[in-house]
Amino acid sequence: MVLAHGAGAGITHPFMEKLSQNLLSYSIGTIRYNFPYMDKKKKMPDVPAVAEKTVGSMLTQVVEKHKGIPVFLGGKSFGG
């Protein structure tokens, strides 16, 4: 499962870490990623076009790297 964070916290937020651990207990691996604004330490989330491009890019990368494995997208708040 490819997981995106919410608007106020990045991939190391306790919710994201706990969710990843819980999914792993069901044999569901996760890949978490930050949106560009988070990596740039900005307060305001990216505009929708940038956020959507980021999600699309992550999906493409994961599908190419993990061929034949079902991929699901998920997220919290802004990342959902």
PDB file of C-alpha atoms in Angstrom:
ATOM      1  CA  MET A   1       0.000   0.000   0.000  1.00  0.00           C
ATOM      2  CA  VAL A   2       1.304   3.437  -0.948  1.00  0.00           C
ATOM      3  CA  LEU A   3       0.508   5.835   1.902  1.00  0.00           C
ATOM      4  CA  ALA A   4       0.439   9.633   1.891  1.00  0.00           C
ATOM      5  CA  HIS A   5       0.445  11.770   5.036  1.00  0.00           C
ATOM      6  CA  GLY A   6      -1.973  14.434   6.189  1.00  0.00           C
ATOM      7  CA  ALA A   7      -1.502  18.189   5.812  1.00  0.00           C
ATOM      8  CA  GLY A   8       0.064  18.775   9.215  1.00  0.00           C
ATOM      9  CA  ALA A   9       2.597  15.961   9.517  1.00  0.00           C
ATOM     10  CA  GLY A  10       4.931  13.910   7.362  1.00  0.00           C
ATOM     11  CA  ILE A  11       5.706  10.229   6.962  1.00  0.00           C
ATOM     12  CA  THR A  12       7.248   9.899  10.422  1.00  0.00           C
ATOM     13  CA  HIS A  13       4.090  11.045  12.224  1.00  0.00           C
ATOM     14  CA  PRO A  14       3.134   8.455  14.866  1.00  0.00           C
ATOM     15  CA  PHE A  15      -0.189   7.769  13.116  1.00  0.00           C
ATOM     16  CA  MET A  16       1.582   6.894   9.868  1.00  0.00           C
ATOM     17  CA  GLU A  17       4.123   4.714  11.641  1.00  0.00           C
ATOM     18  CA  LYS A  18       1.454   2.875  13.640  1.00  0.00           C
ATOM     19  CA  LEU A  19      -0.725   2.365  10.563  1.00  0.00           C
ATOM     20  CA  SER A  20       2.232   0.920   8.660  1.00  0.00           C
ATOM     21  CA  GLN A  21       3.023  -1.437  11.546  1.00  0.00           C
ATOM     22  CA  ASN A  22      -0.606  -2.551  11.802  1.00  0.00           C
ATOM     23  CA  LEU A  23      -0.845  -3.206   8.060  1.00  0.00           C
ATOM     24  CA  LEU A  24       2.375  -5.217   8.201  1.00  0.00           C
ATOM     25  CA  SER A  25       0.796  -7.468  10.829  1.00  0.00           C
ATOM     26  CA  TYR A  26      -1.655  -8.423   8.032  1.00  0.00           C
ATOM     27  CA  SER A  27       1.231  -8.980   5.574  1.00  0.00           C
ATOM     28  CA  ILE A  28       0.534  -5.688   3.818  1.00  0.00           C
ATOM     29  CA  GLY A  29       3.723  -3.769   3.087  1.00  0.00           C
ATOM     30  CA  THR A  30       3.657   0.005   2.896  1.00  0.00           C
ATOM     31  CA  ILE A  31       5.604   2.692   1.115  1.00  0.00           C
ATOM     32  CA  ARG A  32       5.250   6.140   2.647  1.00  0.00           C
ATOM     33  CA  TYR A  33       6.251   9.372   0.973  1.00  0.00           C
ATOM     34  CA  ASN A  34       6.198  13.096   1.647  1.00  0.00           C
ATOM     35  CA  PHE A  35       4.635  15.715  -0.548  1.00  0.00           C
ATOM     36  CA  PRO A  36       7.104  18.354  -1.836  1.00  0.00           C
ATOM     37  CA  TYR A  37       5.975  21.063   0.612  1.00  0.00           C
ATOM     38  CA  MET A  38       6.847  18.831   3.545  1.00  0.00           C
ATOM     39  CA  ASP A  39      10.345  18.128   2.221  1.00  0.00           C
ATOM     40  CA  LYS A  40      10.810  21.880   1.727  1.00  0.00           C
ATOM     41  CA  LYS A  41       9.608  22.479   5.322  1.00  0.00           C
ATOM     42  CA  LYS A  42       6.777  24.750   4.185  1.00  0.00           C
ATOM     43  CA  LYS A  43       3.626  25.192   6.268  1.00  0.00           C
ATOM     44  CA  MET A  44       1.110  25.350   3.417  1.00  0.00           C
ATOM     45  CA  PRO A  45       0.246  22.147   1.539  1.00  0.00           C
ATOM     46  CA  ASP A  46       0.953  21.931  -2.158  1.00  0.00           C
ATOM     47  CA  VAL A  47      -1.697  23.065  -4.627  1.00  0.00           C
ATOM     48  CA  PRO A  48      -3.875  20.221  -5.952  1.00  0.00           C
ATOM     49  CA  ALA A  49      -1.999  19.967  -9.268  1.00  0.00           C
ATOM     50  CA  VAL A  50       1.332  19.391  -7.475  1.00  0.00           C
ATOM     51  CA  ALA A  51      -0.201  16.960  -4.990  1.00  0.00           C
ATOM     52  CA  GLU A  52      -1.887  14.963  -7.757  1.00  0.00           C
ATOM     53  CA  LYS A  53       1.331  14.853  -9.797  1.00  0.00           C
ATOM     54  CA  THR A  54       3.212  13.600  -6.725  1.00  0.00           C
ATOM     55  CA  VAL A  55       0.687  10.813  -6.127  1.00  0.00           C
ATOM     56  CA  GLY A  56       0.797   9.813  -9.798  1.00  0.00           C
ATOM     57  CA  SER A  57       4.584   9.756  -9.801  1.00  0.00           C
ATOM     58  CA  MET A  58       4.711   7.590  -6.676  1.00  0.00           C
ATOM     59  CA  LEU A  59       2.150   5.183  -8.112  1.00  0.00           C
ATOM     60  CA  THR A  60       4.127   4.860 -11.348  1.00  0.00           C
ATOM     61  CA  GLN A  61       7.392   4.232  -9.490  1.00  0.00           C
ATOM     62  CA  VAL A  62       5.890   1.603  -7.193  1.00  0.00           C
ATOM     63  CA  VAL A  63       4.080  -0.260  -9.982  1.00  0.00           C
ATOM     64  CA  GLU A  64       7.253  -0.350 -12.098  1.00  0.00           C
ATOM     65  CA  LYS A  65       9.419  -1.529  -9.204  1.00  0.00           C
ATOM     66  CA  HIS A  66       6.979  -4.129  -7.870  1.00  0.00           C
ATOM     67  CA  LYS A  67       5.553  -5.675 -11.036  1.00  0.00           C
ATOM     68  CA  GLY A  68       2.860  -8.262 -10.468  1.00  0.00           C
ATOM     69  CA  ILE A  69       2.096  -7.161  -6.908  1.00  0.00           C
ATOM     70  CA  PRO A  70      -1.288  -5.499  -6.286  1.00  0.00           C
ATOM     71  CA  VAL A  71      -0.849  -1.839  -5.339  1.00  0.00           C
ATOM     72  CA  PHE A  72      -3.328   0.241  -3.384  1.00  0.00           C
ATOM     73  CA  LEU A  73      -3.240   3.955  -2.615  1.00  0.00           C
ATOM     74  CA  GLY A  74      -4.240   5.353   0.729  1.00  0.00           C
ATOM     75  CA  GLY A  75      -3.633   8.286   2.987  1.00  0.00           C
ATOM     76  CA  LYS A  76      -4.691  10.421   5.874  1.00  0.00           C
ATOM     77  CA  SER A  77      -6.608  13.662   5.411  1.00  0.00           C
ATOM     78  CA  PHE A  78      -4.757  15.687   2.738  1.00  0.00           C
ATOM     79  CA  GLY A  79      -2.992  12.556   1.494  1.00  0.00           C
ATOM     80  CA  GLY A  80      -6.228  10.617   1.235  1.00  0.00           C
TER      81      GLY A  80
END
